[in-house]
XYZ file of C-alpha atoms in Angstrom:
202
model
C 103.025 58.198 113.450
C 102.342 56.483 110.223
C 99.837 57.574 107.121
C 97.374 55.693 107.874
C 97.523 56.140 111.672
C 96.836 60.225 110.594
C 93.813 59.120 108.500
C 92.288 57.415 111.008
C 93.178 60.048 114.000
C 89.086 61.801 114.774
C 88.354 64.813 112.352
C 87.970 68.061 114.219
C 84.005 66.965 113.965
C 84.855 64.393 116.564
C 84.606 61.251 113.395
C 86.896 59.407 112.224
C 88.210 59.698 109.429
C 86.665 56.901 106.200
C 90.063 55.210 105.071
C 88.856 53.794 101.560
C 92.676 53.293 100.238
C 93.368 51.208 103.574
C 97.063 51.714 102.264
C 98.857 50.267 105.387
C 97.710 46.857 104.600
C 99.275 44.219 102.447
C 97.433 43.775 98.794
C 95.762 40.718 99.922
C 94.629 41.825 103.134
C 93.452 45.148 101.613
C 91.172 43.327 98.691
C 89.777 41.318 101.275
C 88.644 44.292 103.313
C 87.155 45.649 100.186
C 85.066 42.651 99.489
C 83.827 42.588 103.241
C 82.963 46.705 102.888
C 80.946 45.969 99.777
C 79.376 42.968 100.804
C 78.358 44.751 103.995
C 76.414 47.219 102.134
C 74.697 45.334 99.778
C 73.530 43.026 102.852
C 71.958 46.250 104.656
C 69.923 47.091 101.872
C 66.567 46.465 100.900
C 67.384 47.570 97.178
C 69.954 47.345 94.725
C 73.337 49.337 94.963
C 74.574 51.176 92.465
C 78.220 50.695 91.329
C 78.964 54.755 92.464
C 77.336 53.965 95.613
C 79.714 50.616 96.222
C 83.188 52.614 94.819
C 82.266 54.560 97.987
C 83.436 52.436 100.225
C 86.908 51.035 98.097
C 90.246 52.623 97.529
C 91.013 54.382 93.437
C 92.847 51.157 92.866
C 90.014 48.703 93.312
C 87.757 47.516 90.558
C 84.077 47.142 91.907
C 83.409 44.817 88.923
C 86.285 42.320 90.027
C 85.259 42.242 93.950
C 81.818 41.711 93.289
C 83.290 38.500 91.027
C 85.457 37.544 93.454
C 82.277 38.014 95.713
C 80.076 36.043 93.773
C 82.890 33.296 93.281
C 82.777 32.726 97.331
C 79.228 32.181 97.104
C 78.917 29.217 94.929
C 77.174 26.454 96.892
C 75.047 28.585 99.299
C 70.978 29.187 99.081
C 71.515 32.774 98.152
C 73.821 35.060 95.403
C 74.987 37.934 94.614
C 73.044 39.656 90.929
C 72.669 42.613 89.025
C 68.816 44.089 88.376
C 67.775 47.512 87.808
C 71.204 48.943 87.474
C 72.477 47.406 90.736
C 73.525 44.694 92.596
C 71.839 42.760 95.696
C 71.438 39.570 97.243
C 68.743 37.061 96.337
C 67.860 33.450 98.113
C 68.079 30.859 95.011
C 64.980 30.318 93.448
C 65.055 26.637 94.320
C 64.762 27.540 98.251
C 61.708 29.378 97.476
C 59.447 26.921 98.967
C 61.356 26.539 102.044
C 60.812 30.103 102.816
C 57.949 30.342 102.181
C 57.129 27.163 104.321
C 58.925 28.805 107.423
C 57.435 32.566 106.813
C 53.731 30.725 106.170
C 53.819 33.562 103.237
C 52.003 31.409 100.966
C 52.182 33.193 97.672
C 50.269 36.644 98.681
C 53.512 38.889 98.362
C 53.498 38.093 94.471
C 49.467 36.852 93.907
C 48.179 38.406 90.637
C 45.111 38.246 89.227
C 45.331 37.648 85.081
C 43.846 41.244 84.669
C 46.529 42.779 87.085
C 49.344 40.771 85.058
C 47.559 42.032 81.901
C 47.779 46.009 82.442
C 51.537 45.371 84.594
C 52.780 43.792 81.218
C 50.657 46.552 79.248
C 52.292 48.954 80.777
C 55.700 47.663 80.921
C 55.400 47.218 77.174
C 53.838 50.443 75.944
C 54.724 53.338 78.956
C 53.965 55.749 79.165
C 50.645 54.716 78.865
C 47.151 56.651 80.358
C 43.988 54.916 81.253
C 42.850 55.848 77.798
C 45.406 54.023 76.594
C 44.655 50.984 78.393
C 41.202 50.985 77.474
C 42.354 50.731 73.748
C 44.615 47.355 74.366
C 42.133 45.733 76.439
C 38.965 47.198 74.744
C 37.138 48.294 78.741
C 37.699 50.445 81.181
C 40.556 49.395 83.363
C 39.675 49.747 86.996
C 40.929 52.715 89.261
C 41.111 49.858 92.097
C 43.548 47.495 89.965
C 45.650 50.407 88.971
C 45.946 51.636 92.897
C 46.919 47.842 93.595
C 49.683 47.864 91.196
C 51.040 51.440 92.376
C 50.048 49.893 96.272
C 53.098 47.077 94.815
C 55.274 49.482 94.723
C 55.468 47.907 90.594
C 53.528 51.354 88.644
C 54.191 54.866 89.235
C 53.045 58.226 88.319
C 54.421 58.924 84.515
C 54.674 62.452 82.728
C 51.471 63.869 81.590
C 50.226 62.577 78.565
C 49.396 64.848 75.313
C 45.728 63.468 75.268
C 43.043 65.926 75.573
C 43.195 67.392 79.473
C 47.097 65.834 80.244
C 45.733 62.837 82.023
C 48.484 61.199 84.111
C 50.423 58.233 82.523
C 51.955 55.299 84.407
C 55.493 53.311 84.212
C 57.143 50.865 85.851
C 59.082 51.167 88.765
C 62.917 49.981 90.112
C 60.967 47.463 92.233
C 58.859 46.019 89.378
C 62.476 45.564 87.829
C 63.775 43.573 90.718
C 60.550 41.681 91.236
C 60.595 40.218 88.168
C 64.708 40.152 87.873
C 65.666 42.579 85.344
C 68.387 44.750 84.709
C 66.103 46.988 82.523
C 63.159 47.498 80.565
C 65.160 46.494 77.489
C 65.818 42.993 79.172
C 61.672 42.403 78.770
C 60.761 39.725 76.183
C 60.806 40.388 73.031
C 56.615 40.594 71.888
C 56.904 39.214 68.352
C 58.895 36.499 69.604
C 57.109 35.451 72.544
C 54.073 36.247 71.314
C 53.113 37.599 75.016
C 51.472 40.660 73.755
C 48.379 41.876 76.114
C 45.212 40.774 74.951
C-alpha cells in the first residue's frame, strides 16, 4: 500500500481523507491539479477568495500567487478573467461583453442604476467613513434621506459603522466588501485620489 493510497483510505468518520500534497503524482500533473482545485473554488463562489482560503486546497510546496498566474495566463482570449478586489480573487465577464449580457438577461441597467444623490452620499461615505447622518448633512448642506441610506445598505454597498462620538452615539456607516467588488477595488486606498480628480461630493 503506498502513501498516498493511506491518505486517501476513509477516516474513522467514514470521509476521506483531503490529500492537498497529492505527492504520488508527477510535478506537472500535481500543479495542474492545483490549478483545477483553485479554480474550482473561485468558480463556486459568489465572492472573492481569500489567499488562506485558496492555500486550503494546495500542497506546502505550491505558491497560490504562481497558480493563479498560471491561471490567469490560460485565460487570455476568453469573455471572462481571473482578478483581485477586496483582498481576494474571483472571476469577472470582460467589461466589453457587458452588453451582451445584459441583452440575453434583459437586465437593462437596474442591478447598478443610481440616482446622482445615491452616487453622492456612496462616494461621501467611501471618502470620509465613518461618517453619521450628521455628517452627511454637513457635505451636502440637507438632510440626507433615511430611504436613500436604506437603498444603499438594501445594495449590500453601506453598512452599520461604530458609533460615532457625536452627542447621543448615532450610528455611522462604511462601505462594504461588495461595494469594493462592485466598483473593482482591492481597497479603500485604491479610491481616487480627491485633489486630483477633483471628484469631491458636492
Amino acid at each position: 500500500m503506498t502513501s498516498a493510497t493511506r491518505k486517501r483510505k476513509p477516516a474513522e468518520g467514514g470521509g476521506a481523507v483531503f490529500d492537498r500534497d497529492l505527492d504520488d503524482l508527477p510535478q506537472e500533473l500535481r500543479w495542474r491539479e492545483w490549478m483545477g482545485r483553485i479554480e474550482a473554488v473561485l468558480f463556486t463562489s459568489a465572492s472573492p477568495v481569500g489567499r488562506d482560503d485558496l492555500a486550503r486546497v494546495v500542497g506546502q510546496g505550491a505558491s497560490v500567487e504562481m497558480l493563479i498566474e498560471d491561471i490567469q495566463a490560460e485565460l487570455t482570449g476568453r469573455p471572462y478573467e481571473l482578478v483581485k478586489v477586496a483582498g481576494g480573487w474571483m472571476f469577472r465577464t470582460k467589461t466589453q461583453f457587458a452588453d451582451a449580457i445584459k441583452a440575453a438577461a434583459d437586465l437593462g441597467d437596474q442591478s447598478l442604476a443610481f440616482s446622482e444623490m445615491e452616487m453622492g452620499v456612496l462616494c461621501a461615505i467611501a471618502y470620509h467613513q465613518p461618517i453619521d447622518r450628521a455628517g452627511l448633512a454637513d457635505i451636502f448642506g440637507k438632510e440626507v434621506s433615511r430611504d436613500l441610506l436604506a437603498r444603499l445598505r438594501y445594495k449590500d454597498l453601506i453598512a452599520s459603522g461604530p458609533r460615532s462620538p457625536r452627542s447621543g452615539a448615532p450610528h455611522t456607516f462604511v462601505t462594504t466588501e461588495t461595494f469594493l467588488v462592485t466598483f473593482d477595488l482591492q481597497s479603500l486606498r485604491d479610491l481616487p485620489d480627491l485633489e486630483l480628480h477633483g471628484d469631491q461630493p458636492s
